[in-house]
């Protein structure tokens, strides 16, 4: 079971601007001190976070890095990410490469060109444009997202790009970053766990809030007293007051504390429903057992 010294949670964003307001980074060290936000002059960009993670790899920092996004699309239900498209990739790494290649001209590691591709767009629900291969209802789900629902969470299909709670845009931009980290920062469960250096896992910030005791239907924290109460559930000391409380900052802080609290739980690294095929194609959300 891996041992870490640093626990980093990144609230991700798919917003098509250089410095999305939704990007927030929090870091905790071993012990009980509360996680702290990692500041970046002018705000974080996706490229800056990519470069920062590469720095962690270069210094061999033993960091567990949680990214709040879906690392791949559903595959197991149709035996393909994009049924009927001859370029549909066979595994997650090929998917990341395809998203990055077709979005190469998009600034700020965006992915608008990918979802505009005439074959890809058929699978997505976008504003004023629902693809003909987006199924009726809520869309397709990965195996782990069925597990999220069983845990009384509220997953959204990665193919849904509409609404405040959609995760598709974040996931697509995240795939571009994961592709550019290939071979330098391992991503669980697609890669074997290394003995040194950082490891990336997919997280779901609402899971951390739920495990801290927040009731279903309320997963956002926007003031300090509630954040401290949730942090205490993970054995953390109170946080240093923030200049501004928003759910991106508090999600990152609480999730970093949660990662520190659960990183040594063997069952989370070996979930019973995670097969080798899923580890190759769909991945898994850390914490869903």
Coordinates of C-alpha atoms in Angstrom, one line a residue:
X1 CA 0.0 0.0 0.0
X2 CA 1.5 3.3 -1.0
X3 CA 2.7 5.9 1.5
X4 CA 2.5 9.6 0.8
X5 CA 3.9 12.8 2.4
X6 CA 1.7 15.2 0.5
X7 CA -2.1 15.1 -0.3
X8 CA -3.3 17.5 -3.0
X9 CA -6.8 18.0 -4.2
X10 CA -7.5 20.0 -7.4
X11 CA -11.0 21.2 -8.1
X12 CA -11.0 21.2 -11.9
X13 CA -12.8 23.3 -14.5
X14 CA -13.6 22.9 -18.2
X15 CA -14.3 26.6 -18.7
X16 CA -12.9 27.8 -22.0
X17 CA -10.7 30.6 -20.6
X18 CA -7.1 30.9 -19.6
X19 CA -7.7 31.1 -15.9
X20 CA -11.0 29.5 -15.0
X21 CA -12.5 30.7 -11.7
X22 CA -13.3 27.1 -10.8
X23 CA -9.7 25.9 -10.6
X24 CA -8.6 25.5 -7.0
X25 CA -5.6 23.6 -5.5
X26 CA -5.3 22.6 -1.8
X27 CA -2.4 20.8 -0.2
X28 CA -2.0 18.9 3.1
X29 CA 1.1 17.3 4.6
X30 CA 1.2 14.3 6.9
X31 CA 0.0 15.1 10.4
X32 CA -3.1 17.0 11.4
X33 CA -2.5 20.5 10.2
X34 CA -5.4 21.7 8.0
X35 CA -4.8 21.7 4.2
X36 CA -4.1 25.1 2.7
X37 CA -4.9 26.6 -0.6
X38 CA -1.9 26.8 -3.0
X39 CA -2.0 30.3 -4.4
X40 CA -1.0 31.3 -7.9
X41 CA -0.4 34.9 -8.9
X42 CA -3.2 35.9 -11.2
X43 CA -5.0 32.5 -10.6
X44 CA -4.4 29.0 -11.9
X45 CA -4.5 28.0 -15.5
X46 CA -4.7 24.4 -16.7
X47 CA -1.2 24.7 -18.1
X48 CA 0.2 26.1 -14.8
X49 CA -1.3 23.1 -13.0
X50 CA 0.2 20.8 -15.6
X51 CA 3.7 22.4 -15.1
X52 CA 3.3 22.3 -11.3
X53 CA 2.6 18.5 -11.4
X54 CA 5.6 18.0 -13.6
X55 CA 7.7 19.9 -11.0
X56 CA 6.4 17.5 -8.3
X57 CA 7.5 14.6 -10.5
X58 CA 10.9 16.2 -11.1
X59 CA 11.5 16.5 -7.3
X60 CA 10.1 13.0 -6.7
X61 CA 7.6 14.4 -4.2
X62 CA 5.6 11.6 -2.8
X63 CA 2.2 13.2 -3.4
X64 CA -1.2 11.8 -3.8
X65 CA -3.0 14.1 -6.3
X66 CA -6.7 14.0 -6.6
X67 CA -8.3 15.5 -9.8
X68 CA -12.0 16.2 -9.6
X69 CA -12.9 14.9 -13.1
X70 CA -13.7 11.8 -15.0
X71 CA -10.6 10.3 -16.5
X72 CA -12.4 8.4 -19.3
X73 CA -15.7 7.9 -21.0
X74 CA -18.0 4.9 -20.6
X75 CA -16.7 1.9 -22.5
X76 CA -17.9 -1.4 -21.0
X77 CA -21.6 -0.8 -21.8
X78 CA -21.0 -0.7 -25.6
X79 CA -17.6 -2.2 -25.8
X80 CA -16.5 1.2 -27.2
X81 CA -16.3 4.9 -26.3
X82 CA -17.9 6.0 -29.5
X83 CA -19.7 3.0 -31.2
X84 CA -19.8 3.3 -35.0
X85 CA -16.8 5.7 -35.3
X86 CA -13.8 4.0 -36.8
X87 CA -11.5 6.2 -34.8
X88 CA -13.0 5.1 -31.5
X89 CA -9.9 4.4 -29.3
X90 CA -9.3 1.0 -27.7
X91 CA -8.2 2.3 -24.3
X92 CA -8.0 5.4 -22.1
X93 CA -4.5 6.4 -23.1
X94 CA -5.5 6.3 -26.8
X95 CA -8.6 8.3 -25.9
X96 CA -6.5 11.0 -24.2
X97 CA -4.3 11.2 -27.2
X98 CA -7.2 11.5 -29.6
X99 CA -8.8 14.3 -27.5
X100 CA -5.5 16.1 -27.4
X101 CA -4.8 15.7 -31.1
X102 CA -8.3 16.9 -32.3
X103 CA -8.2 19.8 -29.8
X104 CA -4.6 20.8 -30.7
X105 CA -5.6 24.3 -31.9
X106 CA -7.8 25.1 -28.9
X107 CA -6.2 27.6 -26.5
X108 CA -5.8 27.1 -22.8
X109 CA -6.0 23.2 -23.2
X110 CA -9.6 23.5 -24.1
X111 CA -11.5 20.8 -26.0
X112 CA -14.2 22.6 -28.0
X113 CA -12.8 21.2 -31.3
X114 CA -13.2 17.7 -30.1
X115 CA -16.9 17.9 -29.3
X116 CA -17.4 19.8 -32.6
X117 CA -15.9 16.9 -34.6
X118 CA -18.7 15.5 -36.8
X119 CA -18.3 12.0 -35.4
X120 CA -17.6 12.9 -31.8
X121 CA -20.5 15.4 -31.5
X122 CA -23.0 12.7 -32.2
X123 CA -22.4 11.2 -28.8
X124 CA -22.7 14.4 -26.7
X125 CA -25.6 16.4 -25.3
X126 CA -24.6 20.1 -25.8
X127 CA -26.7 23.2 -25.4
X128 CA -29.1 23.4 -28.4
X129 CA -27.4 20.3 -29.9
X130 CA -28.1 16.8 -28.7
X131 CA -26.2 14.2 -30.7
X132 CA -28.3 11.5 -32.3
X133 CA -26.3 8.8 -30.5
X134 CA -26.8 10.4 -27.0
X135 CA -29.3 7.9 -25.5
X136 CA -32.6 8.9 -24.0
X137 CA -32.6 9.8 -20.4
X138 CA -29.4 10.7 -18.5
X139 CA -26.9 9.2 -20.9
X140 CA -24.3 6.5 -20.6
X141 CA -22.4 5.8 -17.4
X142 CA -19.1 4.1 -16.5
X143 CA -19.1 1.1 -14.1
X144 CA -17.8 3.3 -11.3
X145 CA -20.5 5.8 -11.8
X146 CA -23.1 3.1 -11.1
X147 CA -21.1 2.5 -8.0
X148 CA -21.3 6.2 -7.1
X149 CA -25.1 6.1 -7.5
X150 CA -25.2 3.0 -5.3
X151 CA -23.4 5.1 -2.7
X152 CA -26.2 7.7 -2.9
X153 CA -24.2 10.2 -4.9
X154 CA -25.5 11.9 -8.0
X155 CA -23.2 11.1 -11.0
X156 CA -23.7 12.8 -14.3
X157 CA -22.8 11.2 -17.7
X158 CA -19.5 12.4 -19.1
X159 CA -21.3 12.8 -22.4
X160 CA -23.6 15.4 -21.0
X161 CA -22.2 18.9 -21.5
X162 CA -25.2 20.9 -20.3
X163 CA -26.0 22.3 -16.8
X164 CA -24.1 23.5 -13.8
X165 CA -23.3 20.0 -12.5
X166 CA -22.1 18.5 -15.8
X167 CA -18.6 17.0 -15.7
X168 CA -18.0 16.4 -19.4
X169 CA -16.1 19.7 -20.2
X170 CA -13.9 19.3 -17.1
X171 CA -13.2 15.7 -18.1
X172 CA -12.2 16.5 -21.7
X173 CA -9.8 19.3 -20.7
X174 CA -8.4 16.9 -18.0
X175 CA -7.8 14.3 -20.6
X176 CA -5.5 16.7 -22.5
X177 CA -3.5 17.2 -19.3
X178 CA -3.4 13.5 -18.5
X179 CA -2.1 12.8 -22.0
X180 CA 0.7 15.4 -21.6
X181 CA 1.7 13.8 -18.3
X182 CA 2.0 10.3 -19.7
X183 CA 5.1 8.5 -18.7
X184 CA 6.0 11.2 -16.1
X185 CA 3.2 11.1 -13.5
X186 CA 1.3 7.8 -13.1
X187 CA -2.5 7.8 -13.1
X188 CA -4.2 5.1 -11.0
X189 CA -5.6 2.6 -12.0
X190 CA -4.3 3.0 -15.6
X191 CA -0.7 2.7 -14.4
X192 CA 1.0 0.6 -11.8
X193 CA 1.6 2.4 -8.5
X194 CA 5.2 3.6 -8.4
X195 CA 7.4 3.3 -5.3
X196 CA 8.5 7.0 -5.5
X197 CA 7.1 10.3 -6.8
X198 CA 3.5 11.5 -7.3
X199 CA 0.4 9.6 -8.3
X200 CA -2.8 11.0 -9.7
X201 CA -6.2 9.6 -8.8
X202 CA -9.7 10.7 -9.9
X203 CA -11.8 12.0 -7.1
X204 CA -15.4 13.1 -6.6
X205 CA -15.5 16.0 -4.1
X206 CA -19.1 15.2 -3.1
X207 CA -17.8 11.9 -1.7
X208 CA -15.5 13.6 0.7
X209 CA -18.3 15.9 1.9
X210 CA -20.6 12.9 2.3
X211 CA -18.0 11.0 4.3
X212 CA -17.5 14.0 6.5
X213 CA -21.1 13.8 7.5
X214 CA -22.8 16.3 5.2
X215 CA -26.3 15.2 4.4
X216 CA -27.4 14.1 0.9
X217 CA -28.5 17.0 -1.2
X218 CA -26.1 19.4 0.5
X219 CA -22.5 19.1 -0.6
X220 CA -21.2 22.6 -0.9
X221 CA -19.5 24.6 1.9
X222 CA -19.4 28.4 1.7
X223 CA -18.4 29.4 5.3
X224 CA -15.7 28.7 7.7
X225 CA -17.5 27.1 10.6
X226 CA -19.0 24.3 8.5
X227 CA -15.6 23.7 6.8
X228 CA -13.9 23.3 10.2
X229 CA -16.6 20.8 11.4
X230 CA -16.1 18.8 8.2
X231 CA -12.3 18.9 8.6
X232 CA -12.6 17.6 12.1
X233 CA -14.3 14.5 10.9
X234 CA -11.1 13.7 9.1
X235 CA -8.9 14.4 12.1
X236 CA -7.8 17.8 10.8
X237 CA -7.2 20.9 12.7
X238 CA -9.2 24.1 11.8
X239 CA -8.2 25.9 8.7
X240 CA -6.7 29.3 8.3
X241 CA -9.5 31.7 7.5
X242 CA -9.9 32.5 3.8
X243 CA -10.4 35.9 2.3
X244 CA -13.3 34.5 0.2
X245 CA -15.3 31.3 0.7
X246 CA -16.6 29.5 -2.4
X247 CA -17.3 25.9 -3.1
X248 CA -14.2 25.5 -5.3
X249 CA -11.8 26.4 -2.5
X250 CA -13.7 24.5 0.2
X251 CA -14.1 21.4 -2.0
X252 CA -10.3 21.4 -2.6
X253 CA -9.5 21.9 1.1
X254 CA -11.9 19.2 2.4
X255 CA -10.9 16.8 -0.3
X256 CA -7.2 17.1 0.5
X257 CA -8.0 16.3 4.2
X258 CA -10.1 13.4 3.1
X259 CA -7.3 12.0 0.9
X260 CA -4.9 12.2 3.8
X261 CA -7.4 10.4 6.0
X262 CA -8.2 7.5 3.6
X263 CA -5.0 7.0 1.6
X264 CA -3.9 4.0 3.8
X265 CA -7.2 2.1 3.3
X266 CA -6.2 -0.9 1.3
X267 CA -9.7 -1.6 0.0
X268 CA -9.8 1.7 -1.8
X269 CA -6.8 0.7 -3.9
X270 CA -8.3 -2.7 -4.6
X271 CA -12.1 -2.1 -5.2
X272 CA -13.9 -5.3 -5.7
X273 CA -15.6 -4.3 -9.0
X274 CA -12.5 -2.9 -10.6
X275 CA -11.4 -5.4 -13.3
X276 CA -8.2 -5.2 -15.4
X277 CA -10.4 -4.3 -18.4
X278 CA -12.0 -1.4 -16.5
X279 CA -8.6 -0.3 -15.3
X280 CA -7.5 -0.1 -18.9
X281 CA -10.5 1.6 -20.4
X282 CA -12.8 3.4 -17.9
X283 CA -10.7 3.9 -14.8
X284 CA -12.1 4.3 -11.3
X285 CA -13.0 7.0 -8.8
X286 CA -10.8 6.7 -5.7
X287 CA -12.9 6.1 -2.7
X288 CA -15.7 4.1 -4.4
X289 CA -15.2 0.6 -3.0

